[in-house]
Each structure stands twice: as C-alpha cells, then as structure tokens.
PDB file of C-alpha atoms in Angstrom:
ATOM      1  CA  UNK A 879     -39.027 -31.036   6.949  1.00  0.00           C
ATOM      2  CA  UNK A 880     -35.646 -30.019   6.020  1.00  0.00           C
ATOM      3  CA  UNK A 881     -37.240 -28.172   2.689  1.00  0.00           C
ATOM      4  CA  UNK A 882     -40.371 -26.278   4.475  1.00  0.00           C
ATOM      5  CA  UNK A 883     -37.563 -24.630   6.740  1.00  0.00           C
ATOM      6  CA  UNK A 884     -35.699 -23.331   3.768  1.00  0.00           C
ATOM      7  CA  UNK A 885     -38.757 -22.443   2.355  1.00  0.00           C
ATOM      8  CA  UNK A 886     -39.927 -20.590   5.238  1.00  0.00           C
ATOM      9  CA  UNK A 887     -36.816 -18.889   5.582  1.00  0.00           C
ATOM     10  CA  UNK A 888     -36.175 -17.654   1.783  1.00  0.00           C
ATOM     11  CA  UNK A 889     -39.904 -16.479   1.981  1.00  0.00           C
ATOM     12  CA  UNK A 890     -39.251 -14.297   5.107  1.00  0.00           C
ATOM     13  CA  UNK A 891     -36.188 -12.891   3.080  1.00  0.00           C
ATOM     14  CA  UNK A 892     -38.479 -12.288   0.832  1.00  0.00           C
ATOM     15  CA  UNK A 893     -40.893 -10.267   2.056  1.00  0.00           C
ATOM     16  CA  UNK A 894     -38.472  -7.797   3.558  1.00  0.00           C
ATOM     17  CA  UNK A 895     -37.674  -7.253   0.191  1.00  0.00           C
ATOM     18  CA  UNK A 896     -41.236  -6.200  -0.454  1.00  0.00           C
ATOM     19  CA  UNK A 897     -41.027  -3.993   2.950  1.00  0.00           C
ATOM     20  CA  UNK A 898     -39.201  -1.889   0.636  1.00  0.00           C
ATOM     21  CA  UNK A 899     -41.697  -0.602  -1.579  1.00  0.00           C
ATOM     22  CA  UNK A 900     -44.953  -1.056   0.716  1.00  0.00           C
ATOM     23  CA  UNK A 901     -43.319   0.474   3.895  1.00  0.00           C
ATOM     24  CA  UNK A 902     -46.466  -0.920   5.828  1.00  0.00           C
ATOM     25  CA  UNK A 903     -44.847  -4.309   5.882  1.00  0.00           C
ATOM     26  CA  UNK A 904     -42.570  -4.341   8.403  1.00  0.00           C
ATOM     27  CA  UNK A 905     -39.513  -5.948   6.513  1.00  0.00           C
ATOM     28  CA  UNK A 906     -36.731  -6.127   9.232  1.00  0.00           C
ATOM     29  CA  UNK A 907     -38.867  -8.451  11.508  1.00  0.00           C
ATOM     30  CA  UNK A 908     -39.374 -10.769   8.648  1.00  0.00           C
ATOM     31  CA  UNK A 909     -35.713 -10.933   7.832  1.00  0.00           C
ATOM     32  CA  UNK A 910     -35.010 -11.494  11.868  1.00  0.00           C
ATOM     33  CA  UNK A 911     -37.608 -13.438  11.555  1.00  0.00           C
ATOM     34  CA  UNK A 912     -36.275 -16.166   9.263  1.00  0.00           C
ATOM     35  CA  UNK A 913     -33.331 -16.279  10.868  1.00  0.00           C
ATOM     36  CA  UNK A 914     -35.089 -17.358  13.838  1.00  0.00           C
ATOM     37  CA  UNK A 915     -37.386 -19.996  11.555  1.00  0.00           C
ATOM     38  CA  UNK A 916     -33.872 -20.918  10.965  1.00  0.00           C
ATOM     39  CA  UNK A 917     -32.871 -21.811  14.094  1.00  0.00           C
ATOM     40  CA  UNK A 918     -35.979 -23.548  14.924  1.00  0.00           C
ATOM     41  CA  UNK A 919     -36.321 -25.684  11.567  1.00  0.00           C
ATOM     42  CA  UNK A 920     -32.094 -26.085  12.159  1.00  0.00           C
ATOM     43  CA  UNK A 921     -29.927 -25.021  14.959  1.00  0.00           C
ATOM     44  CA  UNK A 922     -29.760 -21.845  16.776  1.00  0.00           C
ATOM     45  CA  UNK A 923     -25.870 -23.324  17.484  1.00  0.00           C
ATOM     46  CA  UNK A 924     -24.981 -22.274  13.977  1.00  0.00           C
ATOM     47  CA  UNK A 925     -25.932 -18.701  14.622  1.00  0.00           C
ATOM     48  CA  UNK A 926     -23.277 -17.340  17.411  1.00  0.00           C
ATOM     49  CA  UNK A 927     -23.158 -14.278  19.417  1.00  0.00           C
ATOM     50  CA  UNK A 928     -21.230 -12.247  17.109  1.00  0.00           C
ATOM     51  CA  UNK A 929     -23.967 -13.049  14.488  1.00  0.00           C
ATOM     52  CA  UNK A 930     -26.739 -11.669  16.681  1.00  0.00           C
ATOM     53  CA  UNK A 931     -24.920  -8.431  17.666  1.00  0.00           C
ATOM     54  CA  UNK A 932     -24.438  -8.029  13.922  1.00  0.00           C
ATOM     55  CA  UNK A 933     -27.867  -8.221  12.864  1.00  0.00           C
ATOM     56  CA  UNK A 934     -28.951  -6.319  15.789  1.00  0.00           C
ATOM     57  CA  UNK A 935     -26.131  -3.395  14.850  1.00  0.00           C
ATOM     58  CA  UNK A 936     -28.007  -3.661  11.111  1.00  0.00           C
ATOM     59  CA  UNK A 937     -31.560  -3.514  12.221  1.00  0.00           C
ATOM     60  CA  UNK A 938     -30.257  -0.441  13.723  1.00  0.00           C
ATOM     61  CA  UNK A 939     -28.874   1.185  10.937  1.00  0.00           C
ATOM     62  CA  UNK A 940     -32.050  -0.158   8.812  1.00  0.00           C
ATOM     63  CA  UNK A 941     -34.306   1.991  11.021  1.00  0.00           C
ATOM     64  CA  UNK A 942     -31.561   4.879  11.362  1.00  0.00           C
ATOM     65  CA  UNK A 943     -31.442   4.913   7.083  1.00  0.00           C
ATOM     66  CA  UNK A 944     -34.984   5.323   6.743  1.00  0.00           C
ATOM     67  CA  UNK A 945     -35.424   8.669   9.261  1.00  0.00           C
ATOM     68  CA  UNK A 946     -31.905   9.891   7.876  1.00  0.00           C
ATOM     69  CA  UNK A 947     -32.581   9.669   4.484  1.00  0.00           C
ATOM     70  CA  UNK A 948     -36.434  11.024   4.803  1.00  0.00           C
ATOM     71  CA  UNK A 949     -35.073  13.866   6.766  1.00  0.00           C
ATOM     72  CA  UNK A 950     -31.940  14.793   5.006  1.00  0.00           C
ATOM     73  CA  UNK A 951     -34.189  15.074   1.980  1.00  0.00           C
ATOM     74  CA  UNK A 952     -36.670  17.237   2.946  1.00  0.00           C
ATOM     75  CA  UNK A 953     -34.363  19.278   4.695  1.00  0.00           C
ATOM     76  CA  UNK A 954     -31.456  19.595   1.700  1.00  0.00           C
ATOM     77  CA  UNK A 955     -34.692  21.016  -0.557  1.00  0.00           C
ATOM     78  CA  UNK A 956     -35.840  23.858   1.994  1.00  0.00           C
ATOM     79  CA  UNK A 957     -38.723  21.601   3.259  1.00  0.00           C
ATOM     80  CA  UNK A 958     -40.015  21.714   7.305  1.00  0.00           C
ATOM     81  CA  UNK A 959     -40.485  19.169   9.979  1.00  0.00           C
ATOM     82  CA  UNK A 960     -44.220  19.292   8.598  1.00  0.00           C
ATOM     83  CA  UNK A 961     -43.228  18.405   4.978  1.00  0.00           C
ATOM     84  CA  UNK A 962     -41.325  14.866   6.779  1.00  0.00           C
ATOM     85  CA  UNK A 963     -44.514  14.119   8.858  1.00  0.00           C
ATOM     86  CA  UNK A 964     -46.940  14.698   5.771  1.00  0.00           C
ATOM     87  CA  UNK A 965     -44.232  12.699   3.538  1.00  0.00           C
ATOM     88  CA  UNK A 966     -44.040  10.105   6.182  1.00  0.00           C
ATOM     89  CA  UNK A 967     -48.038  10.081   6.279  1.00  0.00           C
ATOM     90  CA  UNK A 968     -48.444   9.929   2.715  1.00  0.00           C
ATOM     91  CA  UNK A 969     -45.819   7.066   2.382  1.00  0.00           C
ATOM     92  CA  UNK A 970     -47.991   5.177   4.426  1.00  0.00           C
ATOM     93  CA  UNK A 971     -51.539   6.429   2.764  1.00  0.00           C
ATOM     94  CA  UNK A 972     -50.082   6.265  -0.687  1.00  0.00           C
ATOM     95  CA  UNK A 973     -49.965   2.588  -1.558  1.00  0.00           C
ATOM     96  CA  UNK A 974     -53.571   1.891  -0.526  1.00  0.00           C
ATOM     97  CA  UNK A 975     -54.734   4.584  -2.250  1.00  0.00           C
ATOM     98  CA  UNK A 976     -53.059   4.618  -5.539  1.00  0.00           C
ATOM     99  CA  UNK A 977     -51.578   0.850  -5.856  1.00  0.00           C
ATOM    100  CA  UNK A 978     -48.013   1.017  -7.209  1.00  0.00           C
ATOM    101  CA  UNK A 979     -47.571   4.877  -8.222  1.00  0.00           C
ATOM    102  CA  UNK A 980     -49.199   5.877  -4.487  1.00  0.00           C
ATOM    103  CA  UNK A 981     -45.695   4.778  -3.461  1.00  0.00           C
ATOM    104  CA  UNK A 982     -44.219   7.624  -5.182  1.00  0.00           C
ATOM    105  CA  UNK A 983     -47.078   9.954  -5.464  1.00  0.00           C
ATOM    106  CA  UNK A 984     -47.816   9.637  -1.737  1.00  0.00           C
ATOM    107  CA  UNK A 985     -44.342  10.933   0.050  1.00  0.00           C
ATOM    108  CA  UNK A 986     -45.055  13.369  -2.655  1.00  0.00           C
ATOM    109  CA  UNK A 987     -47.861  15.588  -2.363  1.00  0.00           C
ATOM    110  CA  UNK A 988     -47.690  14.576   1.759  1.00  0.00           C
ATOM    111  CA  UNK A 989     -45.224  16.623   1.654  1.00  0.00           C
ATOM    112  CA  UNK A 990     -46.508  19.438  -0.603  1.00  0.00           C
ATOM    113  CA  UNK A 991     -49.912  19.496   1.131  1.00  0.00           C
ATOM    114  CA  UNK A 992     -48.276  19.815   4.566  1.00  0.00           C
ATOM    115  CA  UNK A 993     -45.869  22.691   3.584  1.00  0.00           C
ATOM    116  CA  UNK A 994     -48.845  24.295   1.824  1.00  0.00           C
ATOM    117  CA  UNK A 995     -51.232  23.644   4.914  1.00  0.00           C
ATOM    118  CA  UNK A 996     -49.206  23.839   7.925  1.00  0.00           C
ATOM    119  CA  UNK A 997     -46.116  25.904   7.255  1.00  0.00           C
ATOM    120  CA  UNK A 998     -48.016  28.243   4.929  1.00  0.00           C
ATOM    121  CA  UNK A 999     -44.737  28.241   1.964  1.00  0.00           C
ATOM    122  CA  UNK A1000     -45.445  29.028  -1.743  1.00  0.00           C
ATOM    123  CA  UNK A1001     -46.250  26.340  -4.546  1.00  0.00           C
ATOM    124  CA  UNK A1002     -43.172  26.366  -5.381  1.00  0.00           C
ATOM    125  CA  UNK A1003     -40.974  25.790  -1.986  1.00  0.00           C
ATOM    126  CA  UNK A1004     -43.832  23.007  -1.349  1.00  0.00           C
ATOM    127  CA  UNK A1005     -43.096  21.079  -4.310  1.00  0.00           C
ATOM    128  CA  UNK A1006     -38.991  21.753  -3.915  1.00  0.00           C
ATOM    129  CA  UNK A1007     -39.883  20.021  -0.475  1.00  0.00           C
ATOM    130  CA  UNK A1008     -42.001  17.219  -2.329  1.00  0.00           C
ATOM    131  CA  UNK A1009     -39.294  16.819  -4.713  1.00  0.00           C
ATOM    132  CA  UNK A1010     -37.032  16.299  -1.331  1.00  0.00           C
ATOM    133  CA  UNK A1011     -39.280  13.615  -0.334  1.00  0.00           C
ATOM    134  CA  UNK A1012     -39.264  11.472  -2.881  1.00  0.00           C
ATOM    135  CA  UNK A1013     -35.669  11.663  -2.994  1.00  0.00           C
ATOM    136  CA  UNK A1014     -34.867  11.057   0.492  1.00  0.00           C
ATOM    137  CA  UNK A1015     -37.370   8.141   0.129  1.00  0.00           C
ATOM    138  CA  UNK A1016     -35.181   6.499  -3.305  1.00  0.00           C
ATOM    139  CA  UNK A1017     -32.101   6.877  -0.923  1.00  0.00           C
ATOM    140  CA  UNK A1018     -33.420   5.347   1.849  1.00  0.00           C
ATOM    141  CA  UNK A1019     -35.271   2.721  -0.231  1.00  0.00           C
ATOM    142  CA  UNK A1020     -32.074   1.373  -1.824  1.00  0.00           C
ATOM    143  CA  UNK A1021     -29.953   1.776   1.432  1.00  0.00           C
ATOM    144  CA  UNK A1022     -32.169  -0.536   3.104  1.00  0.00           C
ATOM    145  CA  UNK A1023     -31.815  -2.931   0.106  1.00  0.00           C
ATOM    146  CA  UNK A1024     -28.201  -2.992   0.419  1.00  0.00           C
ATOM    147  CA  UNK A1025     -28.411  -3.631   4.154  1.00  0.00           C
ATOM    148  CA  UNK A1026     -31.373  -6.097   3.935  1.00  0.00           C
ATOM    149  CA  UNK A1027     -29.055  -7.720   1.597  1.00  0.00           C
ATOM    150  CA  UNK A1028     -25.684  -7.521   3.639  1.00  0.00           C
ATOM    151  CA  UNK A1029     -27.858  -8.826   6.820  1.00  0.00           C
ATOM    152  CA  UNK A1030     -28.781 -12.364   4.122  1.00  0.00           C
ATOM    153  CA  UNK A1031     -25.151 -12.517   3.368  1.00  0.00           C
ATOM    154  CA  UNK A1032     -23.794 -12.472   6.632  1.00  0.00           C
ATOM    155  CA  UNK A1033     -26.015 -14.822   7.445  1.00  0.00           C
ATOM    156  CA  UNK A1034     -25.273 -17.618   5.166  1.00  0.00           C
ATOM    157  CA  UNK A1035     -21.582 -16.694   5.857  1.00  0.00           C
ATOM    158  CA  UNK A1036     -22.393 -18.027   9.365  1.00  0.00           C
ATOM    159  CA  UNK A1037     -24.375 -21.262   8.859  1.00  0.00           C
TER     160      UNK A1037
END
C-alpha cells in the first residue's frame, strides 16, 4: 500500500508540472493535493502547522505570479486591460485549438485581436501588446515552476 501512496503522490506532483503549459489543469490543487494523498496513505502528523501555512503562503504567490506576470507584460509593451483579458482568453482557447503551439500562439493573437477589436490601436501597438503577452506568460510560466518546485522541496524537508 505503502508504494500506491508514493505513487499517487509523485503523480499529483506531476501533473502540476503539466498545469504549467496547459493552464486548464489546475496544477496547485494537484500539488496540495498529494500532499494530502500523503497524509492519508501516511500521516498527516508528519506535516505540521508551519508546513501548512507555508504551502498556503506559496499557493498564494502561485496565483499572485500568474496575474503579475500576465499583467506586467502587457502593460510594460503599451498593451490595455483588453489585450490581458483576450491574452488570458486565448491562453485558455489556445491549447485546444492548436495542440502544443496554441499555448504560445493563443496568449498571442488574444491579445492582438482584443487591442485591434476593443481598444481600436494600430497593427503594430497590437502586436507590441501580443509580444507582451507571451512574455509575461514565459515569466509567469517559469516562476510557477520554481515555486511548484520549492512547495515539493519543502515538503520532503518536512516528512
């Protein structure tokens, strides 16, 4: 029994790793939740207080990396509050659309078609705020890695 646990665990870890590129999977609660598989296939006495309000500080910077990053992106390249909601929407279309590239493509032109559409800026500002997208989404894309992978460590630090 000992093994499924681990198993189930290091597969939760896993796909918050894949969170990262198809933002539709929500990777946080499959980190918290294989810490929790943990505690359940384990001990939840291994796992103290100051563990918990760890994590929870993390989760908080996880979701406060993603809607910095996306922001300060758009924003540092002249784009609107329509170029992050059309990035945002296109991050999400993207992927299903376009498997793989849509990833990329998606924050993309979401953000080019709403600055074109909505805010009514030339070609070129709407691809300088396209350009902003995708970079804010890179930065926030390997921020969370590092914190996904800081929130593992600490973990096995305290079991």
């Amino acid at each position: 029994m000992e093994v499924v646990g681990w198993i189930l665990v290091i597969a939760c870890f896993i796909v918050s790793f894949v969170g990262l590129v198809y933002p539709i999977i929500p990777g946080v609660i499959f980190l918290v939740g294989g810490f929790l598989l943990y505690g359940l296939f384990f001990s939840f006495a291994d796992l103290s207080w100051w563990f918990w309000l760890i994590e929870l500080l993390f989760v908080v910077l996880l979701f406060g990396a993603d809607t910095v990053a996306n922001a300060f992106g758009i924003k540092k390249f002249g784009g609107s509050n329509a170029g992050m909601w059309g990035s945002t929407i296109g991050l999400l279309i993207g992927p299903f659309v376009i498997p793989f590239a849509g990833i990329l493509i998606g924050p993309f032109l979401g953000a080019v078609i709403a600055e074109l559409a909505v805010e009514r800026r030339t070609v070129s500002e709407a691809v300088k705020s396209g350009v902003g997208s995708l970079i804010g989404f890179l930065t926030s894309t390997v921020a969370k890695g590092v914190i996904q992978v800081v929130m593992i460590v600490v973990f096995f630090i305290a079991i």
